[in-house]
Amino acid sequence: MGTYVTVPHSPHADGTVVYDFRRPMTLAREHARTLEVALGTFARQWSNQLMARLRVPTQVSLDTVSLSTYDDYVSGLPSLTTLVVCAVGPNRRPAIMQFPLETALTWVDQMLGGPGKPGAVPTRELTEIEQALLGDLMLRVLGDLNYAFEGIIPIDVQLRHIQHSPQVLQLMTATTTVISARFDISAGEQHATASLMAPAEGIIAALRESNAPDQRSAAQEVAEQQQRELLDRAVQNAPVEVAVRLAAVPVHPREVVHLAVGDLLPLHHPRTQPMDVVVGDRVLAQAVAGTNGSRLAGLVVNVKENS
């Protein structure tokens, strides 16, 4: 029998904690450790994605992982915030990525070439264009959950929409058990706390299955190992297209429609800023321009972790 971590309900104003023994919020210690490792990997990937898009020093770290009801999670959120609603897992269950609205506005400002100073943009709801920019960023960020939870459960994130008021969200019943993780984010001068919430049922079932004893025979293990080695060799020899690209330039559709020979398209990429080395639209490294004989080349100066 495993050791269990108990996560109580939210405390009342007088400091007392209500605990429902009919519905204990417990998480096996080995399951908690597995989630911490997976979410820690996701945090590092998230940091890489932010650094590539915002062009500022970025650090994302996992703070806590807890088990609670959906109502407890939602009631602990600010009344006005950023809620990225998505569907995850084989059953397309709803999940939420939450972070402060001020942080979202700062990120959008930086992606549009602004300074991204904290408080420079008045706190307000995002416009449709801002939601599209933020949605593209978060789709890439949440896509790294597939890598982080590989071997545990397929995530396959689908972004649904962005909301600002947690009180209007009715994604599941109030008593549904959920797993939530809290992250600390530092991007340039901006510091914030974010959270990720998903229903616990599918994740815990997958954790129990992954921790079950291995029933394979020795012959089956040898055969599977040989198949993995064959696949690894095939992947190593498969050709892929590598691109070295500058930072994207946001322009109005009318400017694109009327582009003509001789037009000058200003680039906001600083001369001292390395370019991205990209494979399949995933940033793997950063490089500076150079030459190899009579041809242009990219000199790699930084490799992204776990790329």
Coordinates of C-alpha atoms in Angstrom, one line a residue, residues 111-262:
M111 CA 5.2 40.1 -29.0
L112 CA 4.2 43.2 -30.9
G113 CA 7.6 44.8 -30.4
G114 CA 6.8 46.9 -27.3
P115 CA 8.9 47.2 -24.2
G116 CA 6.7 45.0 -22.1
K117 CA 7.1 47.1 -18.9
P118 CA 4.9 45.9 -16.0
G119 CA 1.9 48.2 -15.7
A120 CA 2.6 50.0 -19.0
V121 CA -0.7 48.6 -20.5
P122 CA -3.9 49.4 -18.5
T123 CA -5.5 46.2 -17.2
R124 CA -8.5 45.4 -19.4
E125 CA -9.9 42.4 -21.3
L126 CA -8.0 41.2 -24.3
T127 CA -9.2 42.3 -27.8
E128 CA -9.8 39.7 -30.5
I129 CA -6.4 40.3 -32.1
E130 CA -4.7 40.1 -28.7
Q131 CA -6.5 36.8 -28.0
A132 CA -5.3 35.4 -31.3
L133 CA -1.7 36.3 -30.6
L134 CA -1.9 34.9 -27.0
G135 CA -3.8 31.8 -28.2
D136 CA -1.0 31.0 -30.7
L137 CA 1.6 31.3 -27.9
M138 CA -0.4 29.2 -25.5
L139 CA -1.1 26.5 -28.1
R140 CA 2.7 26.1 -28.5
V141 CA 3.2 26.1 -24.7
L142 CA 0.4 23.7 -23.9
G143 CA 1.6 21.4 -26.8
D144 CA 4.7 20.7 -24.7
L145 CA 2.4 18.8 -22.2
N146 CA 2.5 15.9 -24.7
Y147 CA 6.3 15.7 -24.3
A148 CA 6.1 16.2 -20.5
F149 CA 3.5 13.5 -19.9
E150 CA 4.9 11.0 -22.5
G151 CA 4.6 7.5 -21.0
I152 CA 1.9 8.6 -18.6
I153 CA -1.1 9.7 -20.6
P154 CA -1.6 11.3 -24.1
I155 CA -2.6 14.9 -23.6
D156 CA -3.3 16.1 -27.2
V157 CA -4.3 19.7 -26.3
Q158 CA -7.0 21.5 -28.2
L159 CA -7.4 25.2 -27.3
R160 CA -11.0 26.2 -27.1
H161 CA -11.2 29.8 -26.1
I162 CA -9.9 32.5 -23.7
Q163 CA -12.1 33.8 -20.9
H164 CA -11.5 36.4 -18.1
S165 CA -14.1 35.6 -15.4
P166 CA -13.8 32.2 -13.6
Q167 CA -17.3 32.6 -12.2
V168 CA -19.0 32.3 -15.6
L169 CA -17.2 29.0 -16.4
Q170 CA -19.3 25.9 -15.9
L171 CA -16.8 23.3 -17.3
M172 CA -17.7 20.6 -14.8
T173 CA -19.7 20.0 -11.6
A174 CA -18.5 21.8 -8.5
T175 CA -17.6 18.6 -6.7
T176 CA -15.5 17.1 -9.5
T177 CA -12.0 16.2 -8.2
V178 CA -9.2 18.1 -10.1
I179 CA -5.5 18.2 -10.1
S180 CA -4.0 21.7 -10.1
A181 CA -0.4 22.9 -10.4
R182 CA 1.0 26.3 -9.5
F183 CA 3.9 27.9 -11.4
D184 CA 6.1 30.9 -10.7
I185 CA 7.0 32.9 -13.8
S186 CA 9.7 35.5 -14.2
A187 CA 9.9 37.1 -17.7
G188 CA 12.1 40.2 -17.9
E189 CA 10.8 42.6 -15.2
Q190 CA 7.5 40.7 -14.9
H191 CA 6.9 38.3 -12.1
A192 CA 3.6 36.3 -11.8
T193 CA 1.9 33.1 -10.6
A194 CA 0.1 30.8 -13.0
S195 CA -1.9 27.6 -12.5
L196 CA -2.9 24.6 -14.6
M197 CA -6.0 22.6 -13.8
A198 CA -7.3 19.3 -15.2
P199 CA -9.8 16.6 -14.0
A200 CA -8.1 14.1 -11.8
E201 CA -9.9 10.9 -12.8
G202 CA -8.1 10.2 -16.1
I203 CA -4.7 11.2 -14.9
I204 CA -4.9 9.2 -11.7
A205 CA -6.1 6.1 -13.6
A206 CA -3.2 6.5 -16.0
L207 CA -0.7 6.9 -13.1
R208 CA -2.1 3.7 -11.5
E209 CA -1.7 1.8 -14.7
S210 CA 1.9 3.1 -15.3
N211 CA 2.8 1.9 -11.8
A212 CA 1.3 -1.5 -12.2
P213 CA 3.8 -4.5 -12.2
D214 CA 5.3 -5.4 -15.5
Q215 CA 3.7 -8.7 -16.7
R216 CA 5.7 -9.1 -19.9
S217 CA 7.9 -12.2 -20.4
A218 CA 11.6 -12.0 -21.1
A219 CA 11.1 -12.8 -24.8
Q220 CA 8.5 -10.0 -25.1
E221 CA 10.9 -7.5 -23.4
V222 CA 13.7 -8.5 -25.8
A223 CA 11.4 -8.2 -28.9
E224 CA 10.2 -4.7 -27.8
Q225 CA 13.8 -3.6 -27.1
Q226 CA 14.8 -4.7 -30.6
Q227 CA 11.8 -2.8 -32.1
R228 CA 12.8 0.3 -30.3
E229 CA 16.4 0.1 -31.5
L230 CA 15.1 -0.4 -35.1
L231 CA 12.9 2.7 -34.8
D232 CA 15.7 4.8 -33.2
R233 CA 18.0 4.0 -36.1
A234 CA 15.3 4.8 -38.7
V235 CA 14.5 8.1 -37.0
Q236 CA 18.2 9.0 -36.9
N237 CA 18.5 8.5 -40.6
A238 CA 15.3 10.3 -41.6
P239 CA 15.9 13.7 -43.3
V240 CA 14.4 16.8 -41.7
E241 CA 14.3 20.4 -42.9
V242 CA 16.1 22.9 -40.7
A243 CA 15.5 26.6 -41.0
V244 CA 17.3 29.6 -39.5
R245 CA 14.7 32.5 -39.2
L246 CA 14.4 36.0 -38.0
A247 CA 11.7 37.2 -35.6
A248 CA 8.3 37.5 -37.2
V249 CA 7.0 41.0 -38.1
P250 CA 3.4 41.7 -37.4
V251 CA 1.8 43.7 -40.3
H252 CA -1.7 44.6 -41.3
P253 CA -3.5 42.5 -44.0
R254 CA -3.7 45.6 -46.3
E255 CA 0.1 45.9 -46.3
V256 CA 0.4 42.2 -47.3
V257 CA -2.1 42.6 -50.1
H258 CA -0.4 45.6 -51.6
L259 CA 3.2 44.3 -51.4
A260 CA 5.1 45.2 -54.6
V261 CA 8.6 44.8 -55.9
G262 CA 10.9 47.4 -54.3

